Short mmCIF file of C-alpha atoms in Angstrom, two decimals:
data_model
loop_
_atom_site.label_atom_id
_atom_site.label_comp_id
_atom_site.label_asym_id
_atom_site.label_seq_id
_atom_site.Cartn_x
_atom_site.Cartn_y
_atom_site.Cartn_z
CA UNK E 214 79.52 58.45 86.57
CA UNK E 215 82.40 56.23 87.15
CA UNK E 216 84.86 58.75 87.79
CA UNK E 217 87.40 58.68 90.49
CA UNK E 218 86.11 60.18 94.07
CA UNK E 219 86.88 64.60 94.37
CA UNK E 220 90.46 64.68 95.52
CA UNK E 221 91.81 61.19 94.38
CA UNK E 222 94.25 61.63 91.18
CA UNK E 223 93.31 58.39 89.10
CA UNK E 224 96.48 58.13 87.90
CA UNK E 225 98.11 58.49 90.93
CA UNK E 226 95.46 55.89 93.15
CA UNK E 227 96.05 53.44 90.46
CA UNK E 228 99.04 52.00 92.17
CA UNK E 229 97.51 51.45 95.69
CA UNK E 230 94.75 49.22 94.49
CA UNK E 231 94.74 45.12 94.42
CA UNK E 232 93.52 44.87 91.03
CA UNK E 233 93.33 41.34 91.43
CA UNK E 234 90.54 42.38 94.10
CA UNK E 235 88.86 44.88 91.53
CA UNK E 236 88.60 42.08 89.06
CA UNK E 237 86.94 39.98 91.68
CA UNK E 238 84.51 42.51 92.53
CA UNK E 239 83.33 43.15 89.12
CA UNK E 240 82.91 39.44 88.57
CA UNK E 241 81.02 39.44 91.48
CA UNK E 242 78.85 42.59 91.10
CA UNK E 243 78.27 41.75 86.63
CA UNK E 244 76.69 38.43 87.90
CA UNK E 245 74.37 39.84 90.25
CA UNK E 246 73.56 42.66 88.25
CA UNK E 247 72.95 40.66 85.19
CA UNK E 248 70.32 38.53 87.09
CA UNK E 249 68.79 41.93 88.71
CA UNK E 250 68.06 43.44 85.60
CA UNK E 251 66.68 40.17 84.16
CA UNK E 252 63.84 40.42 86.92
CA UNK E 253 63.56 44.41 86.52
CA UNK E 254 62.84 44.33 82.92
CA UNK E 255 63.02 47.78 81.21
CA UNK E 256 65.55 49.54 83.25
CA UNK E 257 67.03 52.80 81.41
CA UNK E 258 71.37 53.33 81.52
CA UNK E 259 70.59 55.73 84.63
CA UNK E 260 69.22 53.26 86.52
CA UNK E 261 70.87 50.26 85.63
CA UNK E 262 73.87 52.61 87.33
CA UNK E 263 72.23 53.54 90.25
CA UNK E 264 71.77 49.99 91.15
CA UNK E 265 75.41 48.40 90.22
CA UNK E 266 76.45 51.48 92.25
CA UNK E 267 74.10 49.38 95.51
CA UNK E 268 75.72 46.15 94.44
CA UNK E 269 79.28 47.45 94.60
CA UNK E 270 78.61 49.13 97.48
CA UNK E 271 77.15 45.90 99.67
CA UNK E 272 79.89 43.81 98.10
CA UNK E 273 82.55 45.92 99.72
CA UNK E 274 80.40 46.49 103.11
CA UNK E 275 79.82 42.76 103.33
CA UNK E 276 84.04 42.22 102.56
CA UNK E 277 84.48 44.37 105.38
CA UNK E 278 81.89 42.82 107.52
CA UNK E 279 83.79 39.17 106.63
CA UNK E 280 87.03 40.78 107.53
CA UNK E 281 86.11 42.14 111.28
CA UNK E 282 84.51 39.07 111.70
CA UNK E 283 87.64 37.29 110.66
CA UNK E 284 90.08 39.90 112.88
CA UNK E 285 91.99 40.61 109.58
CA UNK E 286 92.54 43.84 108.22
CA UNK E 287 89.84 45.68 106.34
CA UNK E 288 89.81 48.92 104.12
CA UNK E 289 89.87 52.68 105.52
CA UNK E 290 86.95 54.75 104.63
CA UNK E 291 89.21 56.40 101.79
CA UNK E 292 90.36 53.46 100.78
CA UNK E 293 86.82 51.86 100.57
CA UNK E 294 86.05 54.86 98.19
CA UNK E 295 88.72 54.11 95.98
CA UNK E 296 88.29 50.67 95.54
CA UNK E 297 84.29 51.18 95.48
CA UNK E 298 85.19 53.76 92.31
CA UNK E 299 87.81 51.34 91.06
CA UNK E 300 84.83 48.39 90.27
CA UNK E 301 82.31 50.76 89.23
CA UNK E 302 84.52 51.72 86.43
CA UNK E 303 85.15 48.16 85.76
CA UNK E 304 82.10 47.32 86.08
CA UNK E 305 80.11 50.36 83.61
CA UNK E 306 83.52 51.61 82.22
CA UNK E 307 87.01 51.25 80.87
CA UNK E 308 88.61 49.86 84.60
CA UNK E 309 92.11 51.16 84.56
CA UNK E 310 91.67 52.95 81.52
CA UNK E 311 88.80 55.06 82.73
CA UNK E 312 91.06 57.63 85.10
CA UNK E 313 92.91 58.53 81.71
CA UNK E 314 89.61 59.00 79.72
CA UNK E 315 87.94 61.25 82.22
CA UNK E 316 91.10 63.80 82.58
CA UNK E 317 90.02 66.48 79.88
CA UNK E 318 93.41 67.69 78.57
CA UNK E 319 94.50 64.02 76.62
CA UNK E 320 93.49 63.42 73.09
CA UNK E 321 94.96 60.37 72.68
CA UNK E 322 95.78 57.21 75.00
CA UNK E 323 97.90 54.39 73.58
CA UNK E 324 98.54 51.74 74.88
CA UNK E 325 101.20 49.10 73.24
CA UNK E 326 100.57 46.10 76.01
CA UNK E 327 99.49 46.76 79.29
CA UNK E 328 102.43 48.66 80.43
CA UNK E 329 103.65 50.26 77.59
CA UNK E 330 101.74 53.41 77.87
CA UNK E 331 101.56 57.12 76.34
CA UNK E 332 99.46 59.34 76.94
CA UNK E 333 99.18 62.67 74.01
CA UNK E 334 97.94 65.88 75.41
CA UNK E 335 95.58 68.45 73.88
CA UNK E 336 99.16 70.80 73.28
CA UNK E 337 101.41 67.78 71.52
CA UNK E 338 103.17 66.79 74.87
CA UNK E 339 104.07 62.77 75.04
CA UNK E 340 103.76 61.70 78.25
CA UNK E 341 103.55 57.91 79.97
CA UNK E 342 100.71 56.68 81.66
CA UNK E 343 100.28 53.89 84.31
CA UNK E 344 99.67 50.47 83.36
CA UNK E 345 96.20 49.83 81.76
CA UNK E 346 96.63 45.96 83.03
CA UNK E 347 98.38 43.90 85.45
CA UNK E 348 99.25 41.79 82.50
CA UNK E 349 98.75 41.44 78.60
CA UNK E 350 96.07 38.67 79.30
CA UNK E 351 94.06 41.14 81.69
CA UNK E 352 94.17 43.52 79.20
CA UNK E 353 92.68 41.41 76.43
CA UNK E 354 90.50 40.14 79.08
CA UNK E 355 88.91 43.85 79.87
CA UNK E 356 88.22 44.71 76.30
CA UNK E 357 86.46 41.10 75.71
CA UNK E 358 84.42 42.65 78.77
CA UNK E 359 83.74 45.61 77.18
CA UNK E 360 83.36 43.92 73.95
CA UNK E 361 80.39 41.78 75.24
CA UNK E 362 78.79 44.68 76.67
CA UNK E 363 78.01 45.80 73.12
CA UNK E 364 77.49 43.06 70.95
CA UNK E 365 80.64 43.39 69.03
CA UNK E 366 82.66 39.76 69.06
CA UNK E 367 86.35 40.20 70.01
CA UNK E 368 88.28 37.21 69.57
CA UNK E 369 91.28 35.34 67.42
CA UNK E 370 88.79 34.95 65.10
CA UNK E 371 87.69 38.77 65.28
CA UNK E 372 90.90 40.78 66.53
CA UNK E 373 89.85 43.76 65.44
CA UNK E 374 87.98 45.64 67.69
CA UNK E 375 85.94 49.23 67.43
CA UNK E 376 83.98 51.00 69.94
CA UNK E 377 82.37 54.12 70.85
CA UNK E 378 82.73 55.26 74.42
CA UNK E 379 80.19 57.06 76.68
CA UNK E 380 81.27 61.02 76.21
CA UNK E 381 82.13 60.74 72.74
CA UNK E 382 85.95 58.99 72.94
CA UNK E 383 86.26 56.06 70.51
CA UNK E 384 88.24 52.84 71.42
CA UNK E 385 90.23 51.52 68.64
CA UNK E 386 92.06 47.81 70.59
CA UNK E 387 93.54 45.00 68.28
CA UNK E 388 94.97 41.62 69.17
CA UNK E 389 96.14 38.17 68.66
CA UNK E 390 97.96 39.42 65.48
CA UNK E 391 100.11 41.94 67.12
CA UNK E 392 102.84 40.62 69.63
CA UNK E 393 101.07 42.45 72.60
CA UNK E 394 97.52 44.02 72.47
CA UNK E 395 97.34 47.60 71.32
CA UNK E 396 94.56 50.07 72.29
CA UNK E 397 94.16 53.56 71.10
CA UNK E 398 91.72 55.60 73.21
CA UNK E 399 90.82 58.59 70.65
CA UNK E 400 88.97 61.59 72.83
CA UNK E 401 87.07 64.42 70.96
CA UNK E 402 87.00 67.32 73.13
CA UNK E 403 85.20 69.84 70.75
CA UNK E 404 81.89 68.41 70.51
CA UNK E 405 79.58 71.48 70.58
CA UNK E 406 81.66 73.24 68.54
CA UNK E 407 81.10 76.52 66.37
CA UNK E 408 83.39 77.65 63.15
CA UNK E 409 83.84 80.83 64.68
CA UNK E 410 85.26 78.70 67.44
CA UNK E 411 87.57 77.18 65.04
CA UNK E 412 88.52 80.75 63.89
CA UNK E 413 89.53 82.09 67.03
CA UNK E 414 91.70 78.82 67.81
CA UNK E 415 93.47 79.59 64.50
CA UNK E 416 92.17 76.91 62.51
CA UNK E 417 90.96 78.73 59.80
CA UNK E 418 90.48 82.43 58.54
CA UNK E 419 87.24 84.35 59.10
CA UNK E 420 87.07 84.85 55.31
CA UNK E 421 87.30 81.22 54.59
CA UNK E 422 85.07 80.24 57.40
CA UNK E 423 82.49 82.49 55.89
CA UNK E 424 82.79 80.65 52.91
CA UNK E 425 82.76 77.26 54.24
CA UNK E 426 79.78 78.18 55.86
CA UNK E 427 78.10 79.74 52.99
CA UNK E 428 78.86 76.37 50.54
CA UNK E 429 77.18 74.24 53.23
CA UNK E 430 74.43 76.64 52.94
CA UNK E 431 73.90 76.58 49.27
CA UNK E 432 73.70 72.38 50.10
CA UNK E 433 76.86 72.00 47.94
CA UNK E 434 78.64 68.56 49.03
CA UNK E 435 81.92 68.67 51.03
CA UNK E 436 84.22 66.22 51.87
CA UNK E 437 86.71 66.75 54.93
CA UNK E 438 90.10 65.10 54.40
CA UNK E 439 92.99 64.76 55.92
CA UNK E 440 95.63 62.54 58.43
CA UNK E 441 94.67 60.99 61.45
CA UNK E 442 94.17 63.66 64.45
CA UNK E 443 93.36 66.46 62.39
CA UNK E 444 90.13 67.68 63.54
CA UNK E 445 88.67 66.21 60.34
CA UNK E 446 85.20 65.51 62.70
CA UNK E 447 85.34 68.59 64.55
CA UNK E 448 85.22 70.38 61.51
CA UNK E 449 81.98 68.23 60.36
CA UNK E 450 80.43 69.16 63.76
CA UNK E 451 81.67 72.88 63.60
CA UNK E 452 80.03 72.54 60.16
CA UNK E 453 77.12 71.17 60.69
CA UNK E 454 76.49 73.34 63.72
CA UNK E 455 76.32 75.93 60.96
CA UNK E 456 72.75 74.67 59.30
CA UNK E 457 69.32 75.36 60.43
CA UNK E 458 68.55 74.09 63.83
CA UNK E 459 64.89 73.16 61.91
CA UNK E 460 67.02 71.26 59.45
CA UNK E 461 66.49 67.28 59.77
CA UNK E 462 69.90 65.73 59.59
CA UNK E 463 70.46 61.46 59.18
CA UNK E 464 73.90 60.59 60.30
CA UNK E 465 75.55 57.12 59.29
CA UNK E 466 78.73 56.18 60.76
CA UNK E 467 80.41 52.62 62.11
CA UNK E 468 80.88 53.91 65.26
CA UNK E 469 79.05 57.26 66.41
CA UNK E 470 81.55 60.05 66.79
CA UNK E 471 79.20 63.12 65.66
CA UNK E 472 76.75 62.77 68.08
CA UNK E 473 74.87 65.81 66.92
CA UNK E 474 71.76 64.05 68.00
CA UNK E 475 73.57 65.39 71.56
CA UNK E 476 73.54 68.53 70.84
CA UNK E 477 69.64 69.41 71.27
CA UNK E 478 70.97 73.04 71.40
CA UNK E 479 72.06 73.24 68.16
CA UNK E 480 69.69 70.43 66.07
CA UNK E 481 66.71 70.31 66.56
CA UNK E 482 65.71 66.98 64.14
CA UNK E 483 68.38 64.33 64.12
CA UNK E 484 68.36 60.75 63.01
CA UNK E 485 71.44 58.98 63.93
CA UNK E 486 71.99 55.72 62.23
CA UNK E 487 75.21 53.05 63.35
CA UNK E 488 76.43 50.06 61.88
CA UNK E 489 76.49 46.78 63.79
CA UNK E 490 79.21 44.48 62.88
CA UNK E 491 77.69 41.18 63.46
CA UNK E 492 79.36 38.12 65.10
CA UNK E 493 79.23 34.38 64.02
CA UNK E 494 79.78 32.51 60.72
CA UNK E 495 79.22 34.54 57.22
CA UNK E 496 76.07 33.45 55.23
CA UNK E 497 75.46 32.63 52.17
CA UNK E 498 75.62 36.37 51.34
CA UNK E 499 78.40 36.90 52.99
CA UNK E 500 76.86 39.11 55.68
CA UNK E 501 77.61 37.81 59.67
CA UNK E 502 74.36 37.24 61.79
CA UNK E 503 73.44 40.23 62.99
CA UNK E 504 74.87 42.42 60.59
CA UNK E 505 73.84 45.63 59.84
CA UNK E 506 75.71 48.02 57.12
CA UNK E 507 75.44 51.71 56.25
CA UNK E 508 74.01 50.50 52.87
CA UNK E 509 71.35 49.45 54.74
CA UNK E 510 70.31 52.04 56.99
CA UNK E 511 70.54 54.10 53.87
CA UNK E 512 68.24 52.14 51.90
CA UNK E 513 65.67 52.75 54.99
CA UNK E 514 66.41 56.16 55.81
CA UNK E 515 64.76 57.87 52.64
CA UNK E 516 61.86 56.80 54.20
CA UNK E 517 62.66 59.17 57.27
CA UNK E 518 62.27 62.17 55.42
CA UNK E 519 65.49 63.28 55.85
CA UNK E 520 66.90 66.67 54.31
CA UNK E 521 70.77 66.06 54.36
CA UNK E 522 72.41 62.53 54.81
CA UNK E 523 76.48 62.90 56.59
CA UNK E 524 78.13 59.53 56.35
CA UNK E 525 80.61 60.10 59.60
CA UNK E 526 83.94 58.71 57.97
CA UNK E 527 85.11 56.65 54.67
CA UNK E 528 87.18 54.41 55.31
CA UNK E 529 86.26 51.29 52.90
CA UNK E 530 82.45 50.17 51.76
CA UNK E 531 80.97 53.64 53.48
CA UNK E 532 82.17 55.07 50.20
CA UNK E 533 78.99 53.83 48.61
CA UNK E 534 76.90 55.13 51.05
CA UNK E 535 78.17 58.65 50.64
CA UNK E 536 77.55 57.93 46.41
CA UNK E 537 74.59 56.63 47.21
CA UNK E 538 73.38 60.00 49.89
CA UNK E 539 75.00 62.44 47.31
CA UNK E 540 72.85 60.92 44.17
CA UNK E 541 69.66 61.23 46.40
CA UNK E 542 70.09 64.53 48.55
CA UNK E 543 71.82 67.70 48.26
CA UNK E 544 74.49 68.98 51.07
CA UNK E 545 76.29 65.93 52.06
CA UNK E 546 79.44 65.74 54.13
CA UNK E 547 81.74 62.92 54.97
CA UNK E 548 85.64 63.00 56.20
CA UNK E 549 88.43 60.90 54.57
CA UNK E 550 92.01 60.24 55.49
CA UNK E 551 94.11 61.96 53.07
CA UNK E 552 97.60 63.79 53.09
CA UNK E 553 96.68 66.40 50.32
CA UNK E 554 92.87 67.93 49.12
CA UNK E 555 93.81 66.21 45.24
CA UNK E 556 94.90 62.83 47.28
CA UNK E 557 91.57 62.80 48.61
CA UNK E 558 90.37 62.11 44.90
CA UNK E 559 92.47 59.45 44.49
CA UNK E 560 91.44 57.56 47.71
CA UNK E 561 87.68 58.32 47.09
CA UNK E 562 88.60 56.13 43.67
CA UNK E 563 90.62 53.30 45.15
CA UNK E 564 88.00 52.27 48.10
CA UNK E 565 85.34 52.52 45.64
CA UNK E 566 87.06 49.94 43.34
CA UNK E 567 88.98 47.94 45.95
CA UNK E 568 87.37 44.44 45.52
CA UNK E 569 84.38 45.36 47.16
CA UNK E 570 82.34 46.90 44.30
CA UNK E 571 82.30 45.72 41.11
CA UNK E 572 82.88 49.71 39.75
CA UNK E 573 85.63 50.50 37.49
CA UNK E 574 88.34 53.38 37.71
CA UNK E 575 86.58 55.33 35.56
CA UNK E 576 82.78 55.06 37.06
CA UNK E 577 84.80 55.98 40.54
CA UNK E 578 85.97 58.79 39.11
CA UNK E 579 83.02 59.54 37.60
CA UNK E 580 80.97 59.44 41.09
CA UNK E 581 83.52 61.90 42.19
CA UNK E 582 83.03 64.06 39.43
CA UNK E 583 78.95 64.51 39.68
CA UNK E 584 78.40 64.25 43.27
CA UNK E 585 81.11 66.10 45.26
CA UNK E 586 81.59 69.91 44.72
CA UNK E 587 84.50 70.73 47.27
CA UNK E 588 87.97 69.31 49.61
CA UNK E 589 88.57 70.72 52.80
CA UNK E 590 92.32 69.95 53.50
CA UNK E 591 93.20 70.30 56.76
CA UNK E 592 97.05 69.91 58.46
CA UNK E 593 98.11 68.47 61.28
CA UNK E 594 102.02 70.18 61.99
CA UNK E 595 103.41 68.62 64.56
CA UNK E 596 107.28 69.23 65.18
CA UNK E 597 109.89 69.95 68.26
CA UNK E 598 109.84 73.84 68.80
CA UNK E 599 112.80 74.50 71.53
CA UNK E 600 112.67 70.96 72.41
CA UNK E 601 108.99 70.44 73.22
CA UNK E 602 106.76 68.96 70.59
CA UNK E 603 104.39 71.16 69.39
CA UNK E 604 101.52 70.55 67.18
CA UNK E 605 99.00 72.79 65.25
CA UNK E 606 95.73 71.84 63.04
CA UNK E 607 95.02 74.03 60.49
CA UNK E 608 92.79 74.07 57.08
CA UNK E 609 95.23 74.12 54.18
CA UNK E 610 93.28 73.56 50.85
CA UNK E 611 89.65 74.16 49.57
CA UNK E 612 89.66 72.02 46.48
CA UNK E 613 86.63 72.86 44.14
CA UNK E 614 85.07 69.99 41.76
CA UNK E 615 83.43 70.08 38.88
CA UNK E 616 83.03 67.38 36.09
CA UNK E 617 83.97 67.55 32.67
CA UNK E 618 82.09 66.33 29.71
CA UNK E 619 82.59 62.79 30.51
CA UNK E 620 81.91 63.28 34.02
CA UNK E 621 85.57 63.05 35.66
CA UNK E 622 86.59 65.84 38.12
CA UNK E 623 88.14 68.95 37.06
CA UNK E 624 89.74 70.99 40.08
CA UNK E 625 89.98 74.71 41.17
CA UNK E 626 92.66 75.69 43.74
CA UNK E 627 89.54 77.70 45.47
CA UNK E 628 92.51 78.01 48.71
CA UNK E 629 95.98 76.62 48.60
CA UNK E 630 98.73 76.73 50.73
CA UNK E 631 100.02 79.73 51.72
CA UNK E 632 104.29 80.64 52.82
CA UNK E 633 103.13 78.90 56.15
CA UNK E 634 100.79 76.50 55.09
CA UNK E 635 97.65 77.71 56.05
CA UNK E 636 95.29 78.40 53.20
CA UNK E 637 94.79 81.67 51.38
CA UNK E 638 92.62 82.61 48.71
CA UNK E 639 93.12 80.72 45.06
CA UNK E 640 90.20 81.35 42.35
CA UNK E 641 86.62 81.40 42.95
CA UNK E 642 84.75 79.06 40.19
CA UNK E 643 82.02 81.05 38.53
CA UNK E 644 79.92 78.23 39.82
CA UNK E 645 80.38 79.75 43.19
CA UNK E 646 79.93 83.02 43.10
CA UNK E 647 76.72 82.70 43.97
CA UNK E 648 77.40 82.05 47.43
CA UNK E 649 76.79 86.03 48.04
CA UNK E 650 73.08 84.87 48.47
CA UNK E 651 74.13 82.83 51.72
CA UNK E 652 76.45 85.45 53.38
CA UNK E 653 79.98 84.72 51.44
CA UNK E 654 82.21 88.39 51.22
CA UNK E 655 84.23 87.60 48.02
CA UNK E 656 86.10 90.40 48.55
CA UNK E 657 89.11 88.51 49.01
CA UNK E 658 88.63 86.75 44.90
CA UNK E 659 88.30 90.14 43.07
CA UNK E 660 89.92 89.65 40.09
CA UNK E 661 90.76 85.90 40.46
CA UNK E 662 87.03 84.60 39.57
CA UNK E 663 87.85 81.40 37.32
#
């Protein structure tokens, strides 16, 4: 839905539009459908669609009609089409940021104003883009748009602004304390995604796969870590996708980005749990009206009978959710931005006693210790190879964790880097060796079992 009409480029129509004229249409077509759907109460996504698709459509006929009337020039049918595709995606998605989103081989879109714009494609390439916005103010003006389409406030008093995008992109936008409004569109092409997949991209070995798959099996914890862009959630999907398709799975993240509760083919029992951020003045509790944290659909969820809890990404107070998942259920994964699998341990400890929680150093690291069993590392290389910029994801580390007598983690290089970075086989804990039982070949450890 949305998407530009077969045979228009929507990077190259972009330029032949009045988006002046755009913006007046969806003004035009969000105020009638707003007071439609107020008298058609109970109207699903689909049809909510089908009828702004109506209203866009007799908002353009009756322009034209005006304009014949008048004697002054009107559209062409192909031009018509355009324009009529131009406010729908205003209207249900990004506007001028939509004809980006919808071409499958970017990853990233960034823009750094409205016409400072890059686009990063699935092999590394940089390229630019068109204009997102006429202007810096139209820009801010769309994601406010988008913003109250959601809930989520986006203002000077809120600049920040996260969203999750039909299709499974993620909008990351931020303004007012920037000199021009930046956006980051983030697109996850792998969603139904296998490890074997990952093997034959070259992500990973078939040996360590095997064993990857095998610890999530035996329902020992993992966290994913590593930089921005990694694959960090494809490998939590690829994962995942690995468990029993009987096996019910509660997901907690700010903004979904797993969507496994999309993927009937591979998971069967899904409960898929999102923050909401709130909007308005704090209370006396400090929560915003409205306000609804992963602490909280945690505190509900063990009432939904759930066999593994995934909290989607740690990036600040989700870090008590994952303690919290990890103390109550076995199997628990999460991802974490981290440049190295021993890093990871170290970040774990400082958002867990960053201001927000009243633990100490030492009862961080002691939550490390007792609840998480292994580090995935995984690289992002990115560099110029014969002058084009290259970039390849890879798993690097498998960190095992254990804690001592006091509870603080001990580590095992399980895999560490190998002459070219990509992991190869360390020592196996005795404490894994088990993982036989769930279809591990050790093969690879004989002689090196810790």
């Amino acid at each position: 839905d949305g998407a530009a009409p077969s045979g228009v480029d929507p990077g190259r129509a972009a330029p032949l539009l009045d988006w002046a004229l755009v913006r007046a249409f969806r003004q035009q077509a969000a105020d009638q459908l707003a007071g439609a759907v107020r008298e058609r109460e109970g109207l699903d996504e689909a049809a909510r669609h089908e009828l702004g698709r109506r209203i866009v459509l007799d908002l353009l006929s009756a322009h034209a009609d005006e304009a014949l009337t008048a004697g002054t020039d009107t559209f062409t049918p192909a031009e018509a089409q355009v324009l009529a595709a131009a406010v729908f995606d205003a209207l249900f998605g990004l506007g001028r940021m939509q004809g980006p989103v919808d071409q499958p081989d970017l990853e990233n879109i960034e823009a750094y104003g409205c016409d400072n714009v890059v686009h990063e494609h699935d092999d590394g390439r940089l390229t630019d883009g068109p204009p997102v916005a006429d202007t810096d103010e139209e820009l801010i003006e769309t994601l406010q748009f988008l913003a109250s389409h959601t809930g989520r406030p986006f203002s000077p008093m809120h600049p920040h602004l996260n969203l999750r995008l039909p299709g499974g992109a993620r909008l990351a936008a931020c303004a007012w304390v920037t000199p021009r409004p930046l956006v980051v569109i983030r697109r996850h092409r792998l969603r139904e995604i296998s490890i074997d997949e990952l093997v034959d991209r070259g992500m990973l070995s078939a040996a360590l796969a095997s064993f990857l798959v095998a610890a999530v099996r035996a329902q020992h914890s993992v966290v994913i870590s590593g930089p921005p862009g990694a694959g960090k959630t494809t490998m939590l999907r690829a994962l995942c996708a690995a468990l029993d398709f009987e096996e019910h799975i509660g997901t907690f993240e700010t903004e979904y980005e797993l969507h496994l509760h999309e993927l009937p083919a591979q998971h069967r029992r899904v409960s898929p749990f999102e923050a909401r951020p709130g909007s308005g003045e704090r209370g006396p509790d400090g929560a915003r009206a409205g306000e609804v944290t992963l602490d909280e659909h945690l505190y509900n969820a063990w009432r939904h009978n759930l066999s593994r809890l995934i909290v989607g990404e740690l990036r600040g107070k989700e870090i008590t959710a994952l303690f919290q998942a990890m103390q109550g259920s076995a199997g628990s994964m999460s991802t974490l931005h981290a440049r190295s699998a021993r890093a990871a341990i170290g970040r774990m400890v400082t958002l867990a006693t960053d201001g927000r929680s009243t633990g100490t150093e030492s009862s961080a690291l002691q939550l490390v210790g007792q609840n998480i069993q292994l580090i995935v590392q995984i690289t992002l290389d990115t560099r110029m190879v014969d002058g084009v910029r290259r970039r390849r994801r890879y798993v690097s580390e498998v960190l095992a964790i254990e804690p001592d007598g006091d509870g603080r983690p001990t580590t095992t290089d399980v895999y560490l880097p190998g002459p070219d970075g990509r992991a190869v086989a360390g020592t196996l804990p005795q404490w894994l060796t088990g993982l036989a039982r769930d279809g591990f070949d050790d093969t690879e450890f004989t002689g090196r079992v810790a």
